[in-house]
Amino acid sequence: MATAVVVRSGGGGGLEKQPMDTGKYVRYTAEQVEALEKVYAECPKPNSMRRQQLIRECPILANIEPKQIKVWFQNRRCREKQRKEASRLQAVNRKLTAMNKLLMEENERLQKQVTQLVHENAYMRQQLQNASLANDTSCESVVTTPQNALRDPSNPAGLLSIAEETLAEFLSKATGTAVDWVQMPGMKPGPDSIGIVAISHSGSGVAARACGLVSLEPAKIVEILKDRPSWFHDCRSLEVFTMFPAGNGGTIELVYMQTYSPTTLAPACDFWTLRYTIGLEDGSLVVCERSLSGSGGGPNTTTAHQFVRAEMLPSGYLIRPCDGGGSIVHIVDHLDLEGWSVPEVLRPLYESSRVVAQKVTFAALHHLRQIAQEMSGEVVYALGRQPAVLRTFSQRLSRGFNDAVNGFVDDGWSLMGGDGMEDVIVATNTSKKISTQANSANAFSVSGGVICAKASMLLQNVPPALLVRFLREHRSEWADYNIDAYSATSLKAGSCSFPGVRHRKFSGSQIIMPLAHTVENEEFLEVVRLEGQAITQDEAILSRDIHLLQLCSGIDENAVGACFELLFAPIDELFLDDAPLLPSGFRVIPLDAKKEGLASSRTLDLASSLEVGSAANHSAGDKSTNGHSLRSVLTIAFQFPYEVHLQDNVAAMAREYVRSIISAVQRVSMALAPSQPGLHVGQKLLLGYPEADTLAHWICQSYNCHLGMELLRYDGETGESMLKVLWHHQDAILCCSFKMQPVFTFANQAGLDMLETTLVALQDISLDKIFDEAGQKALCSEFAKLLEQGYAYLPAGICLSGMGRHVSYEQAIAWKVLDEDNSVHCLAFCFMNWSFV
């Protein structure tokens, strides 16, 4: 009869409860526990062979049975799991405690605001009553703020006066009622939320406020937030012109900052501000800032005409230490972005507090949380890269794209002559050195320079996240791989040859390898490998693939950023830390607030109208827009290196390439936009499928002919077409051409979901690419039966989606699809009960 052995782990040995066939309690010695712990650190879950090997190699464990060793590891894993869970619960408890404190403070502020409004209401009533009793116009009550000579910014005493006033105004916004704050829609506080976010409801300028818990000390947070270019991607430069102590333990700085314009349609902005850093009596740290004057202040630079002077009203950061570690951070951004200086269509970007919250306030909190996670060791990135290195890559991609879009004169950019059409702007930079540092060993400088072709366009009723996801996942729909090869070869060789000199064929497929992502999945950094096929014998021994470093932002369904981006740059397969980058890409900026219920998770299907039938098919999507048109502005910029003797050729190529991309984006946008009332579904079908309904009949009739059973439950009495029923069938149904190298030509909705592709991109996927080795063998073994009897059953197996993910299916059926003349039109496959592994 089995008894129990208790062995408790500890520094000097221990007892743990384990089943044994002996009648004794066995105690593990300290040496035995140490040996087991050493193995556990290498392999927490050893198999039976490893446990037997452990007993053989460690004489001190010779008297312990393998079953006891197995139970010890089980108990050890259980304790580790409990420890981690306890640590997680403690962290959640700290977050909830801090969040509760924030909510109590917010509740107190709201109560003060209610009291203030009640008093103001009573005062206004009293004034109205007095006005009805007296008509004396000489008793005007004018509240003025006398100008203080000490506020002269030309002397330190005046700057200190301005700094103290800025501090008081900032604190009244951060914790008081100086601004009429309303909670930002969709931002609910909780342990996993970014914090409590509010935007201004009325008043001058646009303002946003946020407060949240960050697992960093106040001094570190101040250091990070003052380095604005490291986290605010729209910050071109920040220069501290003067810094001196304020005499009260604080520091006053005069700061000049330049920001990028997000599009080619508007000028960039700059700020001339006073920044005041000081510690409060309760241990909190404050960094507050405001503009010193209007357009007349600040440094007189030669490029001032490229900027519009914007105003920063009292803004800043309040960082309070938390009990148990970490800090509570309050952020206020209050700006006047001079919306009069931009075209009317873009003014929502400059007059929206929500946009300020998304672009600036969120960016600060996101960056702080990202740094906190990296410092805690919770973040593990691919390829063994340090988080700081990958973060630098993201910043370089964003900055390089912004430089191209803005084309500042002091960066060396100058406009080139056009071809009579003004749709695409072409600029050249003869001084650009593509490198992270001027003395980098991996920098190169071609004899010509860099050409940038850029354009902006207005999109109507196209979900930005959906468009960017499509551009990311289906590059073959818009990109020219020969031009990608030209850019990649130029970077690799350090010299440029015009496209056409080195030919390459591409399979049209891409492999996306994730590198890193931010805490809230706002941004993704990844390497994209474009698979190529060399034509010449000399190239056969070289790498045939092209690698792109790619940054995606806003494609996550819960993203709250102000823009959606897809930026990329050719990179050598060695992927050096200081590799030269020449970014190109897309930026989509919504001009209207996000509508509740907008379907951003729609299938990326250019032929979404295959959901044929009445207009009711799209009623859900149409209602999501609530009758409003979703407008956004798309900015495209592509950069190309060139040799001086090829400048005109590369410029013409770049201009035409961007025009072709614009056409492709317009075509994609029309297909992705929700159907409009009265639009005939046939108008949205792809040109390659004018007889889609006929094909559906052939598929179903052939299935019945070969297998003697119905594929669909279709009686024709419901008013729905057979194509619609086939489109919504729960199993994945695909058709491929009946050729030597069969490629897919049609798929229903489930088929597109399984392959993670669209009807257009479907043609880039061949039959052999979706099956693994076992699936290919099964298909080959059944192919003769398929040709002879017209159908074949394939066993359960694994196939690959267009994105490289594994998909399991329980069974598949293949059959020949016959046309009206009883000739083989294509092969059809039905994958049953499929799911992603």
PDB file of C-alpha atoms in Angstrom, residues 261-265 401 405 454-457 459 564 566-567 585-589 633-638:
ATOM      1  CA  SER A 261       3.827  69.102 -40.967  1.00  0.00           C
ATOM      2  CA  PRO A 262       1.954  65.780 -41.293  1.00  0.00           C
ATOM      3  CA  THR A 263       1.153  66.348 -44.993  1.00  0.00           C
ATOM      4  CA  THR A 264       2.439  68.161 -48.058  1.00  0.00           C
ATOM      5  CA  LEU A 265      -0.616  70.462 -47.928  1.00  0.00           C
ATOM      6  CA  PHE A 401       9.672  59.990 -43.847  1.00  0.00           C
ATOM      7  CA  VAL A 405       7.325  64.986 -46.754  1.00  0.00           C
ATOM      8  CA  LYS A 454       5.362  62.842 -52.923  1.00  0.00           C
ATOM      9  CA  ALA A 455       1.666  63.625 -53.082  1.00  0.00           C
ATOM     10  CA  SER A 456      -1.375  64.060 -50.857  1.00  0.00           C
ATOM     11  CA  MET A 457      -4.955  63.108 -51.671  1.00  0.00           C
ATOM     12  CA  LEU A 459     -10.051  59.869 -49.250  1.00  0.00           C
ATOM     13  CA  PHE A 564      -2.183  55.379 -39.558  1.00  0.00           C
ATOM     14  CA  LEU A 566       3.042  52.170 -43.218  1.00  0.00           C
ATOM     15  CA  LEU A 567       6.706  53.186 -43.525  1.00  0.00           C
ATOM     16  CA  GLY A 585       5.542  54.891 -47.383  1.00  0.00           C
ATOM     17  CA  PHE A 586       2.023  56.016 -46.587  1.00  0.00           C
ATOM     18  CA  ARG A 587       0.350  58.105 -43.895  1.00  0.00           C
ATOM     19  CA  VAL A 588      -3.432  58.290 -43.508  1.00  0.00           C
ATOM     20  CA  ILE A 589      -4.835  60.960 -41.156  1.00  0.00           C
ATOM     21  CA  VAL A 633      -6.017  62.668 -46.097  1.00  0.00           C
ATOM     22  CA  LEU A 634      -3.447  60.260 -47.518  1.00  0.00           C
ATOM     23  CA  THR A 635       0.186  61.346 -47.901  1.00  0.00           C
ATOM     24  CA  ILE A 636       2.532  59.289 -50.082  1.00  0.00           C
ATOM     25  CA  ALA A 637       6.305  59.812 -50.270  1.00  0.00           C
ATOM     26  CA  PHE A 638       8.898  57.614 -51.993  1.00  0.00           C
TER      27      PHE A 638
END
